[in-house]
Short mmCIF file of C-alpha atoms and ligand atoms in Angstrom, two decimals:
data_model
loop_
_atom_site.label_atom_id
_atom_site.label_comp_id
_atom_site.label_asym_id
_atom_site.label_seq_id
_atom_site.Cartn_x
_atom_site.Cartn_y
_atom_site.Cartn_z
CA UNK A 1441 24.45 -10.51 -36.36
CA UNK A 1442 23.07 -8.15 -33.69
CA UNK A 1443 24.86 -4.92 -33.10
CA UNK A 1444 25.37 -3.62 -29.93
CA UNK A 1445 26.57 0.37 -28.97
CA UNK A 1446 28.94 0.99 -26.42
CA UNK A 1447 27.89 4.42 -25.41
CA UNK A 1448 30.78 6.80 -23.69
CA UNK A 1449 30.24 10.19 -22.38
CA UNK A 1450 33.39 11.73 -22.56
CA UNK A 1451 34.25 15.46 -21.13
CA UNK A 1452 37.83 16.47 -20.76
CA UNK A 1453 38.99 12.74 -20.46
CA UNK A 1454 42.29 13.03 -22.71
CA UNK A 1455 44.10 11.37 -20.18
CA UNK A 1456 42.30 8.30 -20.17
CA UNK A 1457 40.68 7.97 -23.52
CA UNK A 1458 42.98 5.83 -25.36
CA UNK A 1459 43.56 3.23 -22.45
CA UNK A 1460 39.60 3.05 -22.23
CA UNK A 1461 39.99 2.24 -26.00
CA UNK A 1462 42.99 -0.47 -25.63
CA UNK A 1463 40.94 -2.15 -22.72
CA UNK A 1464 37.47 -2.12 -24.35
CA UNK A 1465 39.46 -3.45 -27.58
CA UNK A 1466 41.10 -6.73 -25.63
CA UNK A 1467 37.31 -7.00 -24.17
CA UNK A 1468 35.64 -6.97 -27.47
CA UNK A 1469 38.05 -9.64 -29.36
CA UNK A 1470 36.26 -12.05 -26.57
CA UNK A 1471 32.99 -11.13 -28.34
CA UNK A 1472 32.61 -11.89 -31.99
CA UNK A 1473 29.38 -12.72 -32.34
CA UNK A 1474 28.49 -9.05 -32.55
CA UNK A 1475 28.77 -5.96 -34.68
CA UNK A 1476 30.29 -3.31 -32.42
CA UNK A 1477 29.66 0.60 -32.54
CA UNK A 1478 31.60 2.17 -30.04
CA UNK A 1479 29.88 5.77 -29.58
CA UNK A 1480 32.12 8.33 -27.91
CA UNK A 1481 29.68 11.75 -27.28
CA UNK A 1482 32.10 14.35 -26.68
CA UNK A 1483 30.56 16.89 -23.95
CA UNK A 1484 32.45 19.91 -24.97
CA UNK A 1485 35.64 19.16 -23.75
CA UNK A 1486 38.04 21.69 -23.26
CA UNK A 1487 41.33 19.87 -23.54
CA UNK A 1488 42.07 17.22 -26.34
CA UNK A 1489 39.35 14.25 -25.79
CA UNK A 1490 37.85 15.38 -29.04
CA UNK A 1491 41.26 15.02 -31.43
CA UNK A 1492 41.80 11.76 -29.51
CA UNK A 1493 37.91 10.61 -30.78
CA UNK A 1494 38.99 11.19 -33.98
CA UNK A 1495 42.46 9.55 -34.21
CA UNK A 1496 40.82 6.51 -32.75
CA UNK A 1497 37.87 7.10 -35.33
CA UNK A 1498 40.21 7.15 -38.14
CA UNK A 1499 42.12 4.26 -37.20
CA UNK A 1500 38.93 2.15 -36.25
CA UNK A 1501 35.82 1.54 -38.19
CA UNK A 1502 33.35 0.58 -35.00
CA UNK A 1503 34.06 3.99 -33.54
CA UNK A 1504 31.44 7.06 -34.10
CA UNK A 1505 31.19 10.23 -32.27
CA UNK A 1506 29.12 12.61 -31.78
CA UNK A 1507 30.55 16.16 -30.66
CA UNK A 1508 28.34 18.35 -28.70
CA UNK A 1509 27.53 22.28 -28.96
CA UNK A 1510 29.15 22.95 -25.95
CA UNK A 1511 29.56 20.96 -22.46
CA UNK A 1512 25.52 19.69 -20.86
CA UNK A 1513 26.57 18.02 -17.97
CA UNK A 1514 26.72 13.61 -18.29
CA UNK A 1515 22.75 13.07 -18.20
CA UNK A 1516 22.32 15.11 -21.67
CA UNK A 1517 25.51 13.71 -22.89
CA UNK A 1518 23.91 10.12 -22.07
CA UNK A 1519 20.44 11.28 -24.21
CA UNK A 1520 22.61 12.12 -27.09
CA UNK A 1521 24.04 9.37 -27.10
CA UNK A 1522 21.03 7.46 -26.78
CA UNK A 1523 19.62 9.18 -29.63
CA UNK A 1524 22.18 8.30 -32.09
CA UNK A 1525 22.92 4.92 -30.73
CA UNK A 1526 21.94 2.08 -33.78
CA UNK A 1527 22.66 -1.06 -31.80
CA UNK A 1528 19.92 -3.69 -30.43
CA UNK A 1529 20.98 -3.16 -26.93
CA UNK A 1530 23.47 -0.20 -25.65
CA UNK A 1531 25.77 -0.28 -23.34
CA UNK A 1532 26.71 2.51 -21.01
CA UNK A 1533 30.20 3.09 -19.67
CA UNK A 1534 32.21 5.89 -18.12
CA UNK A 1535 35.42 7.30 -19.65
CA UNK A 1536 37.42 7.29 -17.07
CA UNK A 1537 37.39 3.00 -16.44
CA UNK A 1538 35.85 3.58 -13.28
CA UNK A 1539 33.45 1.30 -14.98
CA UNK A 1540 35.68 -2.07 -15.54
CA UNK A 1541 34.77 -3.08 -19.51
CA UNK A 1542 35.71 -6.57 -18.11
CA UNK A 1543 32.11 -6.98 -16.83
CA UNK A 1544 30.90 -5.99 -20.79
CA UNK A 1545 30.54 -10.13 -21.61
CA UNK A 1546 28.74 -11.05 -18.62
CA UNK A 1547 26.23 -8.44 -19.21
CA UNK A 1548 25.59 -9.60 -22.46
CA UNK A 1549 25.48 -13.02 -21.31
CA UNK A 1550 22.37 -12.08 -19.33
CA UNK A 1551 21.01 -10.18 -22.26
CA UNK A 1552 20.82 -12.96 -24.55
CA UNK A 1553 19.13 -14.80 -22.09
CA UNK A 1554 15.98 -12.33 -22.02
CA UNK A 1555 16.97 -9.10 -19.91
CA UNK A 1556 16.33 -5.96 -20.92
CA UNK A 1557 18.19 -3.97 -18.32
CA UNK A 1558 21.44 -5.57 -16.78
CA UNK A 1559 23.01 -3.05 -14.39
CA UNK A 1560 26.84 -2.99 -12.90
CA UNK A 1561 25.62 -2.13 -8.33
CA UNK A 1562 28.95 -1.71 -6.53
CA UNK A 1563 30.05 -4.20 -3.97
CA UNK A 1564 32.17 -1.06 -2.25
CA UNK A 1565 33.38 2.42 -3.50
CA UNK A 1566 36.94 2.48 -3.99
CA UNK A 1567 39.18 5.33 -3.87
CA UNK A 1568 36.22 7.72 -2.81
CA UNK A 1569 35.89 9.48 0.60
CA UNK A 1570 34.59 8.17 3.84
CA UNK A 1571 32.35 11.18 4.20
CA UNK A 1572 30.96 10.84 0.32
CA UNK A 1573 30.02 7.12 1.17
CA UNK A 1574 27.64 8.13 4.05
CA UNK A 1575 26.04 11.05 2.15
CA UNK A 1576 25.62 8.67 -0.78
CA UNK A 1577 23.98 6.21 1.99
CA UNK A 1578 21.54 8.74 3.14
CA UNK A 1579 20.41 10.27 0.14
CA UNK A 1580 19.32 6.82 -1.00
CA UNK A 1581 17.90 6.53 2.09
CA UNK A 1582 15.69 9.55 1.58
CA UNK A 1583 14.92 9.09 -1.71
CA UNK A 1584 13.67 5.20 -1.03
CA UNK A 1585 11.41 6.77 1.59
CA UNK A 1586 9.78 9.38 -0.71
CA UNK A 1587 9.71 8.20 -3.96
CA UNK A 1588 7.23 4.98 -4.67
CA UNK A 1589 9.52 3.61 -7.32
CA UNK A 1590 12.15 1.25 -6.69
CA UNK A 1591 15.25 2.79 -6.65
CA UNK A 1592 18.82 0.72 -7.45
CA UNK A 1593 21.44 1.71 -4.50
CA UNK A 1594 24.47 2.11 -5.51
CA UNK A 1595 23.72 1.73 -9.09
CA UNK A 1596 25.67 3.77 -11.43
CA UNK A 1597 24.92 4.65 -14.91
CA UNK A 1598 26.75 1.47 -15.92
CA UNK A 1599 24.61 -0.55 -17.66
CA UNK A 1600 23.49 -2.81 -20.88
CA UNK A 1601 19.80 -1.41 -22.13
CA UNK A 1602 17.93 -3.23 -24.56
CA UNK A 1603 16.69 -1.30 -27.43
CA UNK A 1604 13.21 -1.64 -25.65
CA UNK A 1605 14.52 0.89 -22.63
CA UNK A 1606 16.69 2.98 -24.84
CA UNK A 1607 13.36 3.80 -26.91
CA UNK A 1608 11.29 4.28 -23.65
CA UNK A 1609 14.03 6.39 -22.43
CA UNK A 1610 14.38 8.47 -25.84
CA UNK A 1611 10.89 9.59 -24.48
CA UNK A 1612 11.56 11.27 -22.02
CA UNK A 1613 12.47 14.55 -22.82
CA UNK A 1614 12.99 16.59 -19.90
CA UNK A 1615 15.01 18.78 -19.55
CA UNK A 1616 15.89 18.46 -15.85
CA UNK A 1617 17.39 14.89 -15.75
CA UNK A 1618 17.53 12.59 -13.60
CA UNK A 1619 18.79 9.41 -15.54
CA UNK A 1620 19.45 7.20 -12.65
CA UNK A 1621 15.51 7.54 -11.40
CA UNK A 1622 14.46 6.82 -15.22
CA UNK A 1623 16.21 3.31 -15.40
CA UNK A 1624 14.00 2.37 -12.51
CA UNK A 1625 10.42 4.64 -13.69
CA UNK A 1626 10.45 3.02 -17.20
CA UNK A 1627 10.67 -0.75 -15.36
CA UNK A 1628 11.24 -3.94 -17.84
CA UNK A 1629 13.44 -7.41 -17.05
CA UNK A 1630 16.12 -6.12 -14.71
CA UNK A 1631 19.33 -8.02 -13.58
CA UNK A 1632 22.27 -7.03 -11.43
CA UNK A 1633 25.57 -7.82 -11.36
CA UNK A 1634 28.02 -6.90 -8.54
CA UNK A 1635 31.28 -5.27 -9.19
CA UNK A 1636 33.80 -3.56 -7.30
CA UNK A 1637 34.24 0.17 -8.16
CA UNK A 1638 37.38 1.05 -9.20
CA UNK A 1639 38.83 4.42 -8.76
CA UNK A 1640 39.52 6.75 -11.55
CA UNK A 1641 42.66 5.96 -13.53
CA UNK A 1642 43.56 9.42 -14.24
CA UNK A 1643 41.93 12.83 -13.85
CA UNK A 1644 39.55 13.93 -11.70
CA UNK A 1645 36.39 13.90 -10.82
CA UNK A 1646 33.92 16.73 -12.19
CA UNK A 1647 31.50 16.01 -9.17
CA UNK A 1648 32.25 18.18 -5.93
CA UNK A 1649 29.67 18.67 -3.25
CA UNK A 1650 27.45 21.65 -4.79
CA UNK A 1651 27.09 19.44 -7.77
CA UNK A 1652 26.10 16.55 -6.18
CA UNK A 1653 23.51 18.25 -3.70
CA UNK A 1654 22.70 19.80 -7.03
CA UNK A 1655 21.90 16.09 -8.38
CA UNK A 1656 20.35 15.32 -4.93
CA UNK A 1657 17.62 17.47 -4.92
CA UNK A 1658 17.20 16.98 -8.55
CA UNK A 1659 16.98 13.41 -7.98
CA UNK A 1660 13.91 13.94 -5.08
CA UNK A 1661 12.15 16.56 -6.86
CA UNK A 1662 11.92 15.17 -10.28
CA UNK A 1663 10.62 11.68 -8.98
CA UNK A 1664 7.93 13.37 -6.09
CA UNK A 1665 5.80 15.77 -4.98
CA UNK A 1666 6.36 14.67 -1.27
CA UNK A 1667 8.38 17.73 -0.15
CA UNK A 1668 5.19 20.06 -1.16
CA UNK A 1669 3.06 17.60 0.90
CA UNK A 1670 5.50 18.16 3.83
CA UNK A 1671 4.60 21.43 3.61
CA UNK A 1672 1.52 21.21 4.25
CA UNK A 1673 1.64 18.80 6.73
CA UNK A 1674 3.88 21.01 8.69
CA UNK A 1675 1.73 24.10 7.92
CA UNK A 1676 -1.44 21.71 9.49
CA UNK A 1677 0.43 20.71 12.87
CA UNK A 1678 1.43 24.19 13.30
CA UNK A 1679 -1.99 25.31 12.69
CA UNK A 1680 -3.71 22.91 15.36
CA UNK A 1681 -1.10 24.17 17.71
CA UNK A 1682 -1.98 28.03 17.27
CA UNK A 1683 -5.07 27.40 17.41
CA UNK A 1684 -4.94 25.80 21.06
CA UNK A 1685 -2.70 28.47 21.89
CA UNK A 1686 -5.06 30.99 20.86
CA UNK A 1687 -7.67 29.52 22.73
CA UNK A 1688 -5.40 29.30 25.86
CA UNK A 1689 -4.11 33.56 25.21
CA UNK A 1690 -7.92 34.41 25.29
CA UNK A 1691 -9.06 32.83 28.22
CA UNK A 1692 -5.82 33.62 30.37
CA UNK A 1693 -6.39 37.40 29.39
CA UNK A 1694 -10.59 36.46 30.12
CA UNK A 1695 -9.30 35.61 33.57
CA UNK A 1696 -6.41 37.95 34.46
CA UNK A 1697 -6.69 40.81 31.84
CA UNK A 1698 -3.67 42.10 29.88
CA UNK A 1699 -0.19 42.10 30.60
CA UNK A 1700 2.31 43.58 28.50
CA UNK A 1701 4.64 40.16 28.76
CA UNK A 1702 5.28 37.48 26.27
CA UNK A 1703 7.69 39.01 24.29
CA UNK A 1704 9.91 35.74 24.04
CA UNK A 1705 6.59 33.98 22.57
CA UNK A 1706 6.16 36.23 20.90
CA UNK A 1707 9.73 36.34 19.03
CA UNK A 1708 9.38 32.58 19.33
CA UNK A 1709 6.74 31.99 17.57
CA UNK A 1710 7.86 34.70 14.64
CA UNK A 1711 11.18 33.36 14.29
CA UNK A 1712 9.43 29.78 14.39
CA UNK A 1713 6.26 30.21 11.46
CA UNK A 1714 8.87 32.61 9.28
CA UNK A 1715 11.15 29.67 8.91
CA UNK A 1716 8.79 27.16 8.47
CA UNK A 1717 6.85 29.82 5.81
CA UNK A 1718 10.86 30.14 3.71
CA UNK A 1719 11.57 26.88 3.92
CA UNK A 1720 8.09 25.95 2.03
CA UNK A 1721 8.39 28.87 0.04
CA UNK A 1722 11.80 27.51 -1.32
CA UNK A 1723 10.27 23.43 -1.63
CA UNK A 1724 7.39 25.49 -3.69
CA UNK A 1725 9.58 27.49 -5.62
CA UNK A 1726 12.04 24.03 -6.42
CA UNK A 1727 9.28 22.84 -8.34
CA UNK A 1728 8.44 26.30 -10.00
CA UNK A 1729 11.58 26.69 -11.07
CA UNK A 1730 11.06 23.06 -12.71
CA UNK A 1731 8.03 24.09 -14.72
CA UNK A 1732 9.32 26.85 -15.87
CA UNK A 1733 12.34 25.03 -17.48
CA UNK A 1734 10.18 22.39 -18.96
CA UNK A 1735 8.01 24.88 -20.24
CA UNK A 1736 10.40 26.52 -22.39
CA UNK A 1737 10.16 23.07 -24.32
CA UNK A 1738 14.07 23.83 -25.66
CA UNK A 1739 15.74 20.84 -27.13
CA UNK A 1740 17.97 19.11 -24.45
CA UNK A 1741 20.95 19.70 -26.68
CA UNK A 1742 22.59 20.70 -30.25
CA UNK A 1743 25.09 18.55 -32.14
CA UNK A 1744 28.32 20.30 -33.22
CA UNK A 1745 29.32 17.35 -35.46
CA UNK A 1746 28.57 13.74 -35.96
CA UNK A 1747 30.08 11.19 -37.37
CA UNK A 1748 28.61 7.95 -37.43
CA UNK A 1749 27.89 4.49 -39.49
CA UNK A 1750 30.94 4.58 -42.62
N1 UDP B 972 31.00 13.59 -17.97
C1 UDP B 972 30.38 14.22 -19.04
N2 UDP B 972 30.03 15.55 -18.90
C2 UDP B 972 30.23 16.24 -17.74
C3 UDP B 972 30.85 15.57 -16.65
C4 UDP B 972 31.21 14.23 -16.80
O1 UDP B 972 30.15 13.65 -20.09
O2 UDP B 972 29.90 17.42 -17.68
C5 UDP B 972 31.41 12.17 -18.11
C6 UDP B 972 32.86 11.90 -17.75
O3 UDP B 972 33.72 12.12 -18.83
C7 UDP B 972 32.82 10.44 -17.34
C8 UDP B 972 31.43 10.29 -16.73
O4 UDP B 972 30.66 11.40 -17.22
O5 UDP B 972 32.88 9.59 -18.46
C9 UDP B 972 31.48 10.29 -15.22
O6 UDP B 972 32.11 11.47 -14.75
P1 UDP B 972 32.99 11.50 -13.42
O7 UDP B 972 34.00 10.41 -13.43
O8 UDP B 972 33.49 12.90 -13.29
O9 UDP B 972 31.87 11.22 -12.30
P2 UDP B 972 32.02 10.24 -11.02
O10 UDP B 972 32.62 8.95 -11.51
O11 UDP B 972 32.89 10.93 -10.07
O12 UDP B 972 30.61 10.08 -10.55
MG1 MG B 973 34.27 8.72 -12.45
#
C-alpha cells in the first residue's frame, strides 16, 4: 500500500483546526487504498493550534507534527514539512479549508494515472477583495512577462507532489522562497484541476498588502535578473539622449555664446537621471540584499519538536 502525506502548515489556526480534521477525516474514509500521514507543521503559533495538534495526535495514529522554533512565514513551514514528509506523493493543503479536501480523491485519481504534479487553479476568488483580484491579475501579468518559466495563474500552494518533486524541491535550499515559482522551475507531468476558492472559515488572513508586495517582489527577483537589465537599458536610452543633447548645448553656445538660462533643464534633467540612478540603485541593491542572505548559508529553519511515524 502506498502512503501518501497530507502536509498542513498551520500558524495560529485554533479556530479551524479541528473542522479541517473532521472534513479531511469524512474525505479520507473514501480512500482506503492508502496509508495516510497527516503532517500538521506548526509555525509557531501563538494561540492554541499546537495543543489542538496534539489532542488530535493522541487520538489519531495517521497524525504527526512537527513544531517549529518559532514562526518562518508558510514557504519554510511548507520545506519542513517537506522534509519530514514519508509518503510517495504529498499533498499540500491550507489550514484554514480555503483549500476544499473534497478535491483530495480526484487529485489522486490523476496521480495514479502517471502525474507527478496535480495542482488545485481557482475558477474565481471568493470572499477576497475586488482590489486584491486585480493586483493578483497584474502581478501575474508581470511576472509572465519577465520570467521565461511558465508560471500557473492563480495557482495556490494546493497541490498533490509526487515524491519525484518533493525530492527536487528538498533541493532547493534557499533561503528567500518563493515556493509557487519552484513548482513550475523544477517542471515534471503537470495536471490541473479547477476549483472554486472558498473563503476562510474562520480567522483571518495573515497576508495584508506589505506582505504581499513583500512576496511580489520576492516572487520577480528570485526567478530573474530582468529588473537589473532594465537598468541598464534605461541607463543606455538616457545616455544616447545626453549625448545628442550635448552635442546640440555645444553648438548652440558655438553659434550664440553663453547665456546664463536653462535653469529648468537644468533641474530637469537632475531631478530626471537622480531618479532613474535610486531607482537602479534600489533594483541593484534587491538582489544584494539576496546574496547576502544566501550567503550566510543558515539552515532555513530549527525544529522545536517532532513527532512522527508511532
Ligand atoms: N501560515 C503559516 N505561517 C505563516 C502564515 C500562514 O504556516 O506565517 C499558514 C496558515 O496557517 C494557512 C496557510 O499558511 O494554513 C495560508 O495562510 P493564509 O490563509 O493566511 O493565507 P491566504 O489564504 O490569505 O493566502
Ligand atoms: Mg487562507
Amino acid at each position: 500500500m502506498r502512503t501518501i502525506t497530507i502536509l498542513i502548515p498551520a500558524y495560529n489556526e485554533d479556530e479551524v483546526i479541528i473542522k479541517l480534521y473532521q472534513r479531511l477525516d469524512k474525505v479520507l474514509l473514501d480512500l482506503p487504498d492508502y496509508h495516510w500521514e497527516i503532517l500538521f507543521v506548526n509555525d509557531g503559533s501563538k494561540d492554541n493550534t499546537l495543543d489542538l495538534i496534539k489532542e488530535l495526535w493522541q487520538k489519531d495514529k495517521r497524525i504527526s507534527y512537527i513544531g517549529l522554533s518559532r514562526n518562518y512565514g508558510k514557504e519554510t513551514a511548507m520545506i519542513a514539512g517537506l522534509d519530514h514528509a514519508l509518503g510517495d506523493a504529498v499533498i499540500l493543503i491550507d489550514a484554514d479549508l480555503q483549500d476544499p479536501p473534497e478535491l483530495i480523491p480526484e487529485m489522486v485519481k490523476y496521480w495514479e494515472s502517471g502525474y507527478d504534479d496535480v495542482f488545485a487553479k481557482r475558477k474565481c476568488r471568493l470572499g477576497e477583495t475586488r482590489l486584491k483580484k486585480y493586483t493578483a491579475a497584474m502581478f501575474y501579468k508581470v511576472l509572465k512577462k519577465v520570467t521565461k518559466i511558465p508560471i500557473q495563474e492563480n495557482t495556490g500552494d494546493f497541490r498533490l507532489l509526487d515524491r519525484r518533486c518533493v525530492e527536487a524541491l528538498k533541493q532547493l535550499r534557499e533561503t528567500q522562497r518563493y515556493t509557487k515559482g519552484m513548482f513550475s522551475w523544477i517542471g515534471f507531468n503537470k495536471k490541473e484541476i479547477l476549483f472554486d476558492r472558498d473563503p476562510r472559515v474562520a480567522g483571518e488572513s495573515k497576508w495584508n498588502y506589505f506582505k504581499l508586495f513583500d512576496l511580489a517582489i520576492e516572487g520577480i527577483t528570485s526567478f530573474t535578473t530582468a529588473p537589473l537589465r532594465l537598468s541598464s537599458f534605461l541607463g543606455g536610452i538616457i545616455s544616447i539622449f545626453a549625448f545628442f543633447y550635448m552635442t546640440i548645448v555645444i553648438i548652440k553656445t558655438l553659434i550664440y555664446g553663453e547665456s546664463v538660462q536653462g535653469y529648468p533643464s537644468l533641474m530637469v534633467a537632475i531631478l530626471f537621471l537622480g531618479g532613474i540612478q535610486l531607482l537602479s540603485l534600489g533594483i541593484i541593491g534587491e538582489y544584494i540584499g539576496r546574496i547576502f542572505n544566501e550567503t550566510k548559508r543558515r539552515p532555513l529553519y530549527f525544529v522545536d519538536e517532532y513527532n512522527g511515524k508511532k
